Amino acid sequence: MYRATLSHTVHTFDDLATLLAKASPLRSGDVLAGIAATSSEQRVAAQYALADLPLRVFLDDHVVPYEADEVTRLISDTHDAAAFTPVAHLTVGALRDWLLSDTATTGVLSALAPGLTPEMVAAVSKICGLQDLMLIASKCSVVTRFRNTVGLPGRLSVRLQPNHPSDDLRGIAASILDGLLLGAGDAVIGINPATDSPERCHALLSMLDEVRQKLDIPTQSCVLAHVTTTLDLIRRGSPVDLMFQSIAGTEAANRSFGISLALLDEAHDATRALKRGTIGDNVMYFETGQGSALSANAHHGVDQQTLEARAYAVARRYRPLLVNTVVGFIGPEYLYDGKQITRAGLEDHFCGKLLGLPMGVDVCYTNHAEADQDDMDALLALLVAAGVNFVMGVPGADDIMLGYQSTSFHDALAMRDLFGRRPAPEFEAWLAKHGLTAANGRIRPREMPGPFRALLPDATQ
């Protein structure tokens, strides 16, 4: 049991999961689950109690039982005690202060990452303001490689997301052309298929690989099908660069996605064995989102932000090229409005980076949420200032297949201009080669490069 006294009132919290939930900044998903603080006073009392909690408590007190959950076993069994040593004597509050200090440099934080558990970083995030989340995350550097280098300081990559409601190859090609001309695609050219049909996914993969080879683009492609579908495609010889899968923070939630750690192990090994990367072998692409475990009734009474951080332990096992939280995609039942989406996006980026992951964020919302594009503009700018590895590039910021609002090619271009961020170096050189950059290096397409005309819809009939 945990206690804190506030305004002469003693507040008690039965266990660690309850303490973490009550300390969480308000969000609709925790209210829906019946675990949120019942008052602002109770929330602040929980944050006081959490700040005084020694970090070592998290090594023995599991929010989801060890014997019942393989994600808990993964977190516990792979904890690096030596990496944890520099902060082992600290409380949650003292860790926050240390992370904000000049002692916590980029190199120090990289070495610390294997010693931190998801619950530790989730706890710290709950007592951080937005500026704290940004300042600490900005000191974290996670660099990954496949055909180009993602996550270098001063860089901002973009996933080119050319989804189409009927997987029409001509429509997808037109969106890819639009994105490439505006400097998107260095994180990945990634399509969410309208169906999980193996035949359709094979056609999409083949088209992406043909485009990449014709234009000699130093990037990677991905069709975001279920891991079992992509495994079958590998067996039939489809040109698979990256293995994609949505993941969550409990074994039961992952089971609802049709996956397990054993299946992800198999997928990782099969994709690495293809050896399609030219400068690196980071082959996994994961997506996450606060509320996924609750929506599957697999949350074990744990708050959604802590469970989101636990999903990053799953991702960390596989040294992925890309991880992104699709922060506002599940809907207002879990993140009600722009304020909650903003907080969640900065929390997720902070927690992922501290745990050593190459974090991106799909800055997004559904049309029935209390949010608009101004909220997304603000969150996007805050994330870029905080050093996010990559963001989404969606034609017109409106995904016509998935039916949600994200960020556009022009949004990413604006962020690169505003913050002086550049694409991945190999991709930047490719843009310059095709005359898509100005003398000062800014992406300014002046005309259609000749080789790009093969992507025009009429040319793909």
Short mmCIF file of C-alpha atoms in Angstrom, two decimals:
data_model
loop_
_atom_site.label_atom_id
_atom_site.label_comp_id
_atom_site.label_asym_id
_atom_site.label_seq_id
_atom_site.Cartn_x
_atom_site.Cartn_y
_atom_site.Cartn_z
CA MET A 1 0.00 0.00 0.00
CA TYR A 2 1.22 3.50 -0.87
CA ARG A 3 0.31 6.74 0.93
CA ALA A 4 0.59 10.50 0.57
CA THR A 5 -0.74 13.32 2.75
CA LEU A 6 -2.17 16.38 1.05
CA SER A 7 -4.13 19.19 2.75
CA HIS A 8 -4.20 17.16 5.97
CA THR A 9 -5.86 14.26 4.13
CA VAL A 10 -4.14 10.88 3.90
CA HIS A 11 -4.59 9.31 0.48
CA THR A 12 -3.94 5.58 0.17
CA PHE A 13 -3.33 3.50 -2.97
CA ASP A 14 -3.68 -0.25 -2.69
CA ASP A 15 -0.98 -1.30 -5.13
CA LEU A 16 1.47 -0.03 -7.74
CA ALA A 17 -0.99 -0.28 -10.63
CA THR A 18 -3.50 1.83 -8.71
CA LEU A 19 -0.86 4.40 -7.81
CA LEU A 20 0.27 4.74 -11.44
CA ALA A 21 -3.31 5.05 -12.67
CA LYS A 22 -4.28 7.71 -10.13
CA ALA A 23 -1.10 9.68 -10.88
CA SER A 24 -1.81 9.80 -14.62
CA PRO A 25 -2.86 13.13 -16.13
CA LEU A 26 -6.53 12.97 -17.05
CA ARG A 27 -7.48 10.97 -20.12
CA SER A 28 -10.80 9.52 -21.17
CA GLY A 29 -9.56 5.93 -21.49
CA ASP A 30 -8.67 5.67 -17.81
CA VAL A 31 -12.05 7.17 -16.92
CA LEU A 32 -13.73 4.59 -19.16
CA ALA A 33 -11.79 1.84 -17.39
CA GLY A 34 -12.84 3.18 -13.97
CA ILE A 35 -9.25 3.59 -12.77
CA ALA A 36 -8.65 7.34 -13.13
CA ALA A 37 -8.23 9.68 -10.18
CA THR A 38 -11.59 10.83 -8.89
CA SER A 39 -10.37 14.38 -8.20
CA SER A 40 -7.47 16.66 -8.96
CA GLU A 41 -6.44 16.43 -5.31
CA GLN A 42 -6.24 12.64 -5.47
CA ARG A 43 -4.19 12.87 -8.69
CA VAL A 44 -1.69 15.27 -7.11
CA ALA A 45 -1.46 13.11 -3.98
CA ALA A 46 -0.70 10.09 -6.15
CA GLN A 47 1.98 12.06 -7.99
CA TYR A 48 3.57 13.01 -4.65
CA ALA A 49 3.58 9.36 -3.56
CA LEU A 50 4.96 8.28 -6.93
CA ALA A 51 7.75 10.86 -6.83
CA ASP A 52 8.93 9.45 -3.47
CA LEU A 53 8.90 5.83 -4.70
CA PRO A 54 12.34 4.18 -5.02
CA LEU A 55 13.05 2.91 -8.53
CA ARG A 56 14.00 -0.51 -7.13
CA VAL A 57 10.35 -1.11 -6.27
CA PHE A 58 9.59 -1.55 -9.96
CA LEU A 59 11.97 -4.52 -10.18
CA ASP A 60 9.88 -6.59 -7.74
CA ASP A 61 6.36 -5.14 -7.87
CA HIS A 62 4.86 -6.02 -11.26
CA VAL A 63 1.70 -4.26 -12.48
CA VAL A 64 0.76 -7.40 -14.44
CA PRO A 65 1.68 -10.71 -12.71
CA TYR A 66 4.94 -12.32 -13.85
CA GLU A 67 3.47 -15.81 -14.02
CA ALA A 68 0.48 -14.69 -16.12
CA ASP A 69 2.05 -12.44 -18.74
CA GLU A 70 4.95 -12.95 -21.15
CA VAL A 71 5.50 -9.22 -21.55
CA THR A 72 6.12 -8.93 -17.80
CA ARG A 73 8.53 -11.87 -18.02
CA LEU A 74 10.31 -10.19 -20.93
CA ILE A 75 10.70 -6.95 -18.97
CA SER A 76 11.92 -8.70 -15.83
CA ASP A 77 14.17 -11.32 -17.41
CA THR A 78 15.98 -8.93 -19.77
CA HIS A 79 16.56 -6.11 -17.29
CA ASP A 80 20.20 -4.98 -17.41
CA ALA A 81 21.24 -4.58 -13.77
CA ALA A 82 24.64 -3.13 -14.66
CA ALA A 83 23.11 -0.41 -16.86
CA PHE A 84 20.65 0.39 -14.04
CA THR A 85 23.42 0.92 -11.44
CA PRO A 86 23.96 4.68 -11.99
CA VAL A 87 20.34 5.44 -11.01
CA ALA A 88 19.55 2.45 -8.78
CA HIS A 89 19.64 4.59 -5.63
CA LEU A 90 17.15 7.17 -6.92
CA THR A 91 13.44 7.71 -6.45
CA VAL A 92 11.12 8.49 -9.34
CA GLY A 93 11.26 12.19 -8.51
CA ALA A 94 15.03 12.19 -8.19
CA LEU A 95 15.29 10.41 -11.55
CA ARG A 96 13.28 13.21 -13.13
CA ASP A 97 15.64 15.80 -11.67
CA TRP A 98 18.69 13.81 -12.81
CA LEU A 99 17.31 13.40 -16.35
CA LEU A 100 16.93 17.18 -16.57
CA SER A 101 20.47 17.78 -15.33
CA ASP A 102 23.57 18.33 -17.45
CA THR A 103 24.89 14.99 -16.20
CA ALA A 104 22.32 13.13 -18.31
CA THR A 105 24.01 13.56 -21.68
CA THR A 106 23.10 11.74 -24.88
CA GLY A 107 25.79 9.11 -24.35
CA VAL A 108 24.84 8.57 -20.72
CA LEU A 109 21.17 8.14 -21.62
CA SER A 110 21.98 5.64 -24.36
CA ALA A 111 23.96 3.54 -21.90
CA LEU A 112 21.17 3.79 -19.32
CA ALA A 113 18.32 2.65 -21.61
CA PRO A 114 18.67 -1.13 -21.06
CA GLY A 115 18.57 -0.55 -17.30
CA LEU A 116 15.21 1.21 -17.34
CA THR A 117 11.91 -0.65 -17.30
CA PRO A 118 8.77 0.64 -19.03
CA GLU A 119 7.05 1.18 -15.69
CA MET A 120 9.94 3.35 -14.49
CA VAL A 121 9.82 5.65 -17.49
CA ALA A 122 6.01 5.75 -17.41
CA ALA A 123 6.19 6.79 -13.76
CA VAL A 124 8.66 9.57 -14.49
CA SER A 125 6.53 10.86 -17.36
CA LYS A 126 3.53 11.21 -15.03
CA ILE A 127 5.36 13.81 -12.90
CA CYS A 128 6.86 15.68 -15.87
CA GLY A 129 5.44 18.77 -17.53
CA LEU A 130 5.39 19.01 -21.31
CA GLN A 131 8.64 20.98 -21.33
CA ASP A 132 10.29 18.29 -19.22
CA LEU A 133 9.15 15.60 -21.64
CA MET A 134 10.55 17.57 -24.56
CA LEU A 135 13.87 18.53 -22.95
CA ILE A 136 14.68 15.01 -21.83
CA ALA A 137 13.62 13.36 -25.09
CA SER A 138 15.66 15.86 -27.09
CA LYS A 139 18.81 14.53 -25.41
CA CYS A 140 18.09 10.96 -26.54
CA SER A 141 19.51 9.79 -29.86
CA VAL A 142 18.51 6.48 -31.45
CA VAL A 143 19.91 5.83 -34.94
CA THR A 144 18.83 2.92 -37.15
CA ARG A 145 19.75 1.76 -40.66
CA PHE A 146 18.43 -0.34 -43.54
CA ARG A 147 19.01 1.36 -46.91
CA ASN A 148 19.44 4.76 -45.30
CA THR A 149 20.12 6.22 -41.87
CA VAL A 150 17.19 7.34 -39.72
CA GLY A 151 17.44 9.35 -36.50
CA LEU A 152 20.68 11.29 -36.84
CA PRO A 153 20.80 14.64 -34.99
CA GLY A 154 19.38 17.49 -37.06
CA ARG A 155 17.36 15.14 -39.26
CA LEU A 156 13.63 14.56 -39.64
CA SER A 157 12.40 11.62 -41.71
CA VAL A 158 8.94 11.06 -43.14
CA ARG A 159 6.92 7.94 -43.77
CA LEU A 160 5.27 8.34 -47.17
CA GLN A 161 1.78 6.89 -46.60
CA PRO A 162 0.01 6.58 -49.99
CA ASN A 163 -3.04 4.58 -48.86
CA HIS A 164 -5.96 4.02 -51.24
CA PRO A 165 -9.46 2.71 -50.34
CA SER A 166 -9.34 0.08 -53.11
CA ASP A 167 -5.56 -0.43 -53.28
CA ASP A 168 -5.62 1.03 -56.79
CA LEU A 169 -2.05 0.93 -58.06
CA ARG A 170 -2.46 4.08 -60.17
CA GLY A 171 -3.82 6.09 -57.24
CA ILE A 172 -1.06 4.84 -54.98
CA ALA A 173 1.58 5.68 -57.60
CA ALA A 174 0.24 9.24 -57.88
CA SER A 175 0.48 9.68 -54.10
CA ILE A 176 4.02 8.30 -54.06
CA LEU A 177 5.01 10.76 -56.79
CA ASP A 178 3.48 13.64 -54.83
CA GLY A 179 5.35 12.64 -51.68
CA LEU A 180 8.72 12.08 -53.32
CA LEU A 181 8.60 15.49 -55.00
CA LEU A 182 8.10 17.06 -51.56
CA GLY A 183 10.88 15.10 -49.86
CA ALA A 184 8.81 12.42 -48.10
CA GLY A 185 9.67 8.74 -48.00
CA ASP A 186 13.05 8.50 -46.30
CA ALA A 187 11.65 6.70 -43.22
CA VAL A 188 9.70 4.24 -45.37
CA ILE A 189 7.21 4.15 -48.19
CA GLY A 190 4.53 2.25 -46.32
CA ILE A 191 1.07 1.23 -47.49
CA ASN A 192 -1.78 0.12 -45.24
CA PRO A 193 -3.55 -2.40 -47.49
CA ALA A 194 -7.32 -2.11 -47.74
CA THR A 195 -7.53 -5.88 -47.23
CA ASP A 196 -5.12 -8.49 -45.87
CA SER A 197 -5.35 -10.49 -49.11
CA PRO A 198 -1.96 -12.11 -49.81
CA GLU A 199 -2.42 -11.58 -53.53
CA ARG A 200 -3.13 -7.87 -53.10
CA CYS A 201 -0.24 -7.45 -50.66
CA HIS A 202 2.10 -9.21 -53.10
CA ALA A 203 0.99 -6.83 -55.88
CA LEU A 204 1.60 -3.81 -53.67
CA LEU A 205 5.03 -5.04 -52.57
CA SER A 206 6.03 -5.73 -56.15
CA MET A 207 4.91 -2.29 -57.28
CA LEU A 208 6.80 -0.59 -54.44
CA ASP A 209 9.95 -2.53 -55.18
CA GLU A 210 9.71 -1.73 -58.88
CA VAL A 211 9.35 1.99 -58.16
CA ARG A 212 12.26 1.92 -55.72
CA GLN A 213 14.54 0.18 -58.18
CA LYS A 214 13.54 2.25 -61.22
CA LEU A 215 14.24 5.49 -59.39
CA ASP A 216 17.13 4.04 -57.37
CA ILE A 217 15.62 5.45 -54.15
CA PRO A 218 17.76 4.87 -51.03
CA THR A 219 14.84 3.92 -48.82
CA GLN A 220 12.77 0.95 -47.72
CA SER A 221 9.22 -0.13 -48.47
CA CYS A 222 6.58 -1.89 -46.42
CA VAL A 223 3.04 -3.17 -46.79
CA LEU A 224 1.53 -3.04 -43.32
CA ALA A 225 -0.15 -6.44 -43.39
CA HIS A 226 -0.44 -8.82 -40.45
CA VAL A 227 2.82 -10.55 -39.58
CA THR A 228 1.47 -13.97 -40.63
CA THR A 229 0.54 -12.62 -44.05
CA THR A 230 4.00 -11.15 -44.53
CA LEU A 231 5.65 -14.37 -43.40
CA ASP A 232 3.70 -16.22 -46.09
CA LEU A 233 4.76 -13.60 -48.63
CA ILE A 234 8.41 -14.13 -47.68
CA ARG A 235 7.99 -17.86 -48.29
CA ARG A 236 6.58 -17.18 -51.76
CA GLY A 237 9.45 -14.85 -52.64
CA SER A 238 7.75 -11.45 -52.42
CA PRO A 239 10.17 -8.46 -52.12
CA VAL A 240 9.78 -7.81 -48.37
CA ASP A 241 12.02 -5.12 -46.89
CA LEU A 242 10.48 -4.58 -43.44
CA MET A 243 8.27 -6.74 -41.24
CA PHE A 244 5.37 -4.76 -39.78
CA GLN A 245 3.13 -5.49 -36.81
CA SER A 246 0.94 -3.61 -34.34
CA ILE A 247 1.90 -4.50 -30.77
CA ALA A 248 0.60 -3.85 -27.26
CA GLY A 249 1.75 -3.98 -23.65
CA THR A 250 0.18 -7.20 -22.36
CA GLU A 251 0.23 -10.79 -23.54
CA ALA A 252 -3.57 -10.83 -23.73
CA ALA A 253 -3.69 -7.67 -25.87
CA ASN A 254 -1.08 -9.09 -28.22
CA ARG A 255 -3.06 -12.31 -28.41
CA SER A 256 -6.04 -10.22 -29.56
CA PHE A 257 -3.78 -9.01 -32.40
CA GLY A 258 -3.03 -12.63 -33.24
CA ILE A 259 0.62 -12.49 -32.15
CA SER A 260 3.03 -13.71 -29.50
CA LEU A 261 6.69 -13.14 -28.78
CA ALA A 262 7.48 -16.49 -30.39
CA LEU A 263 5.74 -15.44 -33.61
CA LEU A 264 7.58 -12.10 -33.62
CA ASP A 265 10.86 -13.96 -33.09
CA GLU A 266 10.11 -16.07 -36.17
CA ALA A 267 9.16 -13.01 -38.22
CA HIS A 268 12.30 -11.12 -37.19
CA ASP A 269 14.57 -14.03 -38.07
CA ALA A 270 12.88 -14.60 -41.43
CA THR A 271 13.13 -10.94 -42.45
CA ARG A 272 16.76 -10.57 -41.40
CA ALA A 273 17.61 -13.71 -43.36
CA LEU A 274 16.56 -11.96 -46.59
CA LYS A 275 19.52 -9.56 -46.18
CA ARG A 276 17.86 -6.84 -48.28
CA GLY A 277 19.32 -3.97 -46.28
CA THR A 278 22.39 -2.34 -47.81
CA ILE A 279 23.80 -0.42 -44.83
CA GLY A 280 22.03 -2.01 -41.85
CA ASP A 281 19.85 -4.85 -40.62
CA ASN A 282 17.11 -3.11 -38.60
CA VAL A 283 14.15 -4.85 -40.26
CA MET A 284 11.14 -4.41 -37.94
CA TYR A 285 8.46 -1.72 -38.05
CA PHE A 286 6.06 -1.54 -35.09
CA GLU A 287 3.02 0.62 -34.42
CA THR A 288 1.43 1.18 -31.02
CA GLY A 289 -1.20 3.42 -29.45
CA GLN A 290 -2.57 4.27 -26.02
CA GLY A 291 -5.83 2.43 -25.38
CA SER A 292 -5.17 -0.71 -27.44
CA ALA A 293 -5.11 -3.02 -24.41
CA LEU A 294 -8.24 -1.47 -22.93
CA SER A 295 -10.09 -1.78 -26.24
CA ALA A 296 -9.26 -5.51 -26.18
CA ASN A 297 -10.34 -5.83 -22.51
CA ALA A 298 -6.76 -6.89 -21.80
CA HIS A 299 -5.53 -4.06 -19.56
CA HIS A 300 -5.48 -5.85 -16.17
CA GLY A 301 -6.59 -2.65 -14.45
CA VAL A 302 -3.43 -0.81 -15.54
CA ASP A 303 -3.60 2.70 -16.99
CA GLN A 304 -3.24 3.06 -20.74
CA GLN A 305 -0.06 5.13 -20.71
CA THR A 306 1.85 2.60 -18.59
CA LEU A 307 0.67 -0.18 -20.90
CA GLU A 308 1.82 1.84 -23.90
CA ALA A 309 5.30 2.02 -22.39
CA ARG A 310 5.21 -1.75 -21.85
CA ALA A 311 4.60 -2.19 -25.58
CA TYR A 312 7.98 -0.53 -26.11
CA ALA A 313 9.62 -3.41 -24.23
CA VAL A 314 8.23 -5.73 -26.88
CA ALA A 315 9.57 -3.48 -29.63
CA ARG A 316 12.99 -3.10 -27.98
CA ARG A 317 13.55 -6.87 -28.14
CA TYR A 318 13.87 -6.69 -31.95
CA ARG A 319 16.04 -3.59 -32.57
CA PRO A 320 13.45 -2.11 -34.97
CA LEU A 321 14.12 0.39 -37.73
CA LEU A 322 10.94 2.30 -36.89
CA VAL A 323 8.42 2.51 -34.05
CA ASN A 324 5.54 4.92 -34.07
CA THR A 325 2.65 5.60 -31.78
CA VAL A 326 -0.53 6.32 -33.74
CA VAL A 327 -1.45 8.67 -30.99
CA GLY A 328 -5.02 9.80 -31.73
CA PHE A 329 -6.16 6.98 -34.01
CA ILE A 330 -8.22 4.86 -31.61
CA GLY A 331 -10.60 7.71 -30.86
CA PRO A 332 -12.00 10.02 -28.16
CA GLU A 333 -12.99 7.08 -25.94
CA TYR A 334 -9.28 6.85 -25.08
CA LEU A 335 -7.93 10.36 -25.81
CA TYR A 336 -10.83 12.76 -25.76
CA ASP A 337 -9.51 16.00 -27.19
CA GLY A 338 -6.51 17.87 -28.56
CA LYS A 339 -5.13 18.50 -25.07
CA GLN A 340 -5.11 14.81 -24.20
CA ILE A 341 -3.70 13.83 -27.61
CA THR A 342 -0.89 16.38 -27.24
CA ARG A 343 0.07 15.12 -23.80
CA ALA A 344 -0.05 11.48 -24.94
CA GLY A 345 2.09 12.11 -28.02
CA LEU A 346 4.84 13.77 -25.99
CA GLU A 347 4.65 11.07 -23.30
CA ASP A 348 4.95 8.26 -25.85
CA HIS A 349 7.90 9.89 -27.60
CA PHE A 350 9.62 10.50 -24.25
CA CYS A 351 9.12 6.94 -22.99
CA GLY A 352 10.16 5.31 -26.24
CA LYS A 353 13.31 7.37 -26.59
CA LEU A 354 14.35 6.76 -22.95
CA LEU A 355 13.94 3.02 -23.54
CA GLY A 356 16.22 3.23 -26.58
CA LEU A 357 13.69 3.12 -29.41
CA PRO A 358 13.68 4.98 -32.77
CA MET A 359 10.42 6.79 -32.10
CA GLY A 360 8.13 8.40 -34.60
CA VAL A 361 4.62 9.70 -34.01
CA ASP A 362 1.57 9.63 -36.25
CA VAL A 363 0.20 13.02 -35.20
CA CYS A 364 -3.45 12.28 -35.82
CA TYR A 365 -7.07 12.35 -34.72
CA THR A 366 -10.40 10.86 -35.74
CA ASN A 367 -13.20 13.06 -36.97
CA HIS A 368 -15.37 12.44 -33.89
CA ALA A 369 -12.67 13.61 -31.46
CA GLU A 370 -12.68 17.09 -29.94
CA ALA A 371 -9.59 18.06 -31.95
CA ASP A 372 -8.70 19.78 -35.18
CA GLN A 373 -5.73 20.43 -37.45
CA ASP A 374 -4.54 23.34 -35.29
CA ASP A 375 -4.02 20.85 -32.45
CA MET A 376 -2.03 18.64 -34.79
CA ASP A 377 0.10 21.56 -36.01
CA ALA A 378 0.98 22.37 -32.40
CA LEU A 379 1.82 18.77 -31.44
CA LEU A 380 3.84 18.28 -34.60
CA ALA A 381 5.98 21.33 -33.85
CA LEU A 382 6.49 20.24 -30.23
CA LEU A 383 7.58 16.76 -31.31
CA VAL A 384 10.04 18.04 -33.90
CA ALA A 385 11.50 20.38 -31.29
CA ALA A 386 11.83 17.32 -29.01
CA GLY A 387 13.78 15.39 -31.65
CA VAL A 388 11.22 12.93 -33.03
CA ASN A 389 12.81 10.57 -35.58
CA PHE A 390 10.00 10.61 -38.12
CA VAL A 391 6.41 11.64 -38.77
CA MET A 392 3.75 10.73 -41.32
CA GLY A 393 3.29 12.19 -44.76
CA VAL A 394 -0.29 11.68 -45.98
CA PRO A 395 -1.70 13.36 -49.11
CA GLY A 396 -3.61 16.41 -47.88
CA ALA A 397 -3.25 15.12 -44.27
CA ASP A 398 -6.45 13.12 -44.93
CA ASP A 399 -6.11 9.33 -45.11
CA ILE A 400 -8.98 8.37 -47.40
CA MET A 401 -8.59 4.65 -46.72
CA LEU A 402 -8.24 4.60 -42.92
CA GLY A 403 -10.59 7.58 -42.48
CA TYR A 404 -8.59 9.72 -40.08
CA GLN A 405 -6.64 12.98 -40.13
CA SER A 406 -2.85 13.01 -39.95
CA THR A 407 -0.03 15.24 -41.23
CA SER A 408 0.72 16.09 -44.84
CA PHE A 409 3.83 16.23 -47.01
CA HIS A 410 3.68 20.02 -46.72
CA ASP A 411 3.45 19.82 -42.91
CA ALA A 412 6.71 17.87 -42.79
CA LEU A 413 8.29 20.29 -45.24
CA ALA A 414 7.25 23.20 -43.02
CA MET A 415 8.83 21.52 -39.98
CA ARG A 416 12.09 20.94 -41.83
CA ASP A 417 12.16 24.60 -42.81
CA LEU A 418 11.12 25.90 -39.38
CA PHE A 419 13.60 23.82 -37.36
CA GLY A 420 16.38 23.41 -39.91
CA ARG A 421 15.83 19.64 -40.07
CA ARG A 422 17.05 17.66 -43.08
CA PRO A 423 16.11 14.27 -44.53
CA ALA A 424 18.17 11.13 -44.03
CA PRO A 425 21.59 11.84 -45.60
CA GLU A 426 21.39 9.19 -48.32
CA PHE A 427 17.89 10.34 -49.27
CA GLU A 428 18.96 13.99 -49.18
CA ALA A 429 21.72 13.25 -51.69
CA TRP A 430 19.20 11.48 -53.91
CA LEU A 431 16.86 14.49 -53.81
CA ALA A 432 19.74 16.77 -54.79
CA LYS A 433 20.73 14.45 -57.64
CA HIS A 434 17.23 14.83 -59.13
CA GLY A 435 17.16 18.61 -58.73
CA LEU A 436 14.54 18.62 -55.98
CA THR A 437 16.55 20.82 -53.61
CA ALA A 438 17.54 24.47 -53.85
CA ALA A 439 21.10 25.74 -53.51
CA ASN A 440 20.61 26.15 -49.76
CA GLY A 441 19.57 22.50 -49.43
CA ARG A 442 15.88 23.18 -48.82
CA ILE A 443 13.47 20.91 -50.68
CA ARG A 444 12.10 23.02 -53.51
CA PRO A 445 11.05 21.00 -56.59
CA ARG A 446 11.25 23.18 -59.71
CA GLU A 447 10.02 20.68 -62.28
CA MET A 448 9.16 17.04 -62.73
CA PRO A 449 12.37 14.99 -63.09
CA GLY A 450 12.25 12.85 -66.20
CA PRO A 451 12.49 9.45 -64.46
CA PHE A 452 9.57 10.38 -62.19
CA ARG A 453 7.16 10.49 -65.14
CA ALA A 454 6.96 6.71 -64.98
CA LEU A 455 4.91 7.17 -61.79
CA LEU A 456 2.22 9.25 -63.48
CA PRO A 457 -1.12 7.38 -63.40
CA ASP A 458 -1.38 7.08 -67.20
CA ALA A 459 2.01 5.43 -67.31
CA THR A 460 0.97 2.70 -64.88
CA GLN A 461 -2.07 1.45 -66.74
#
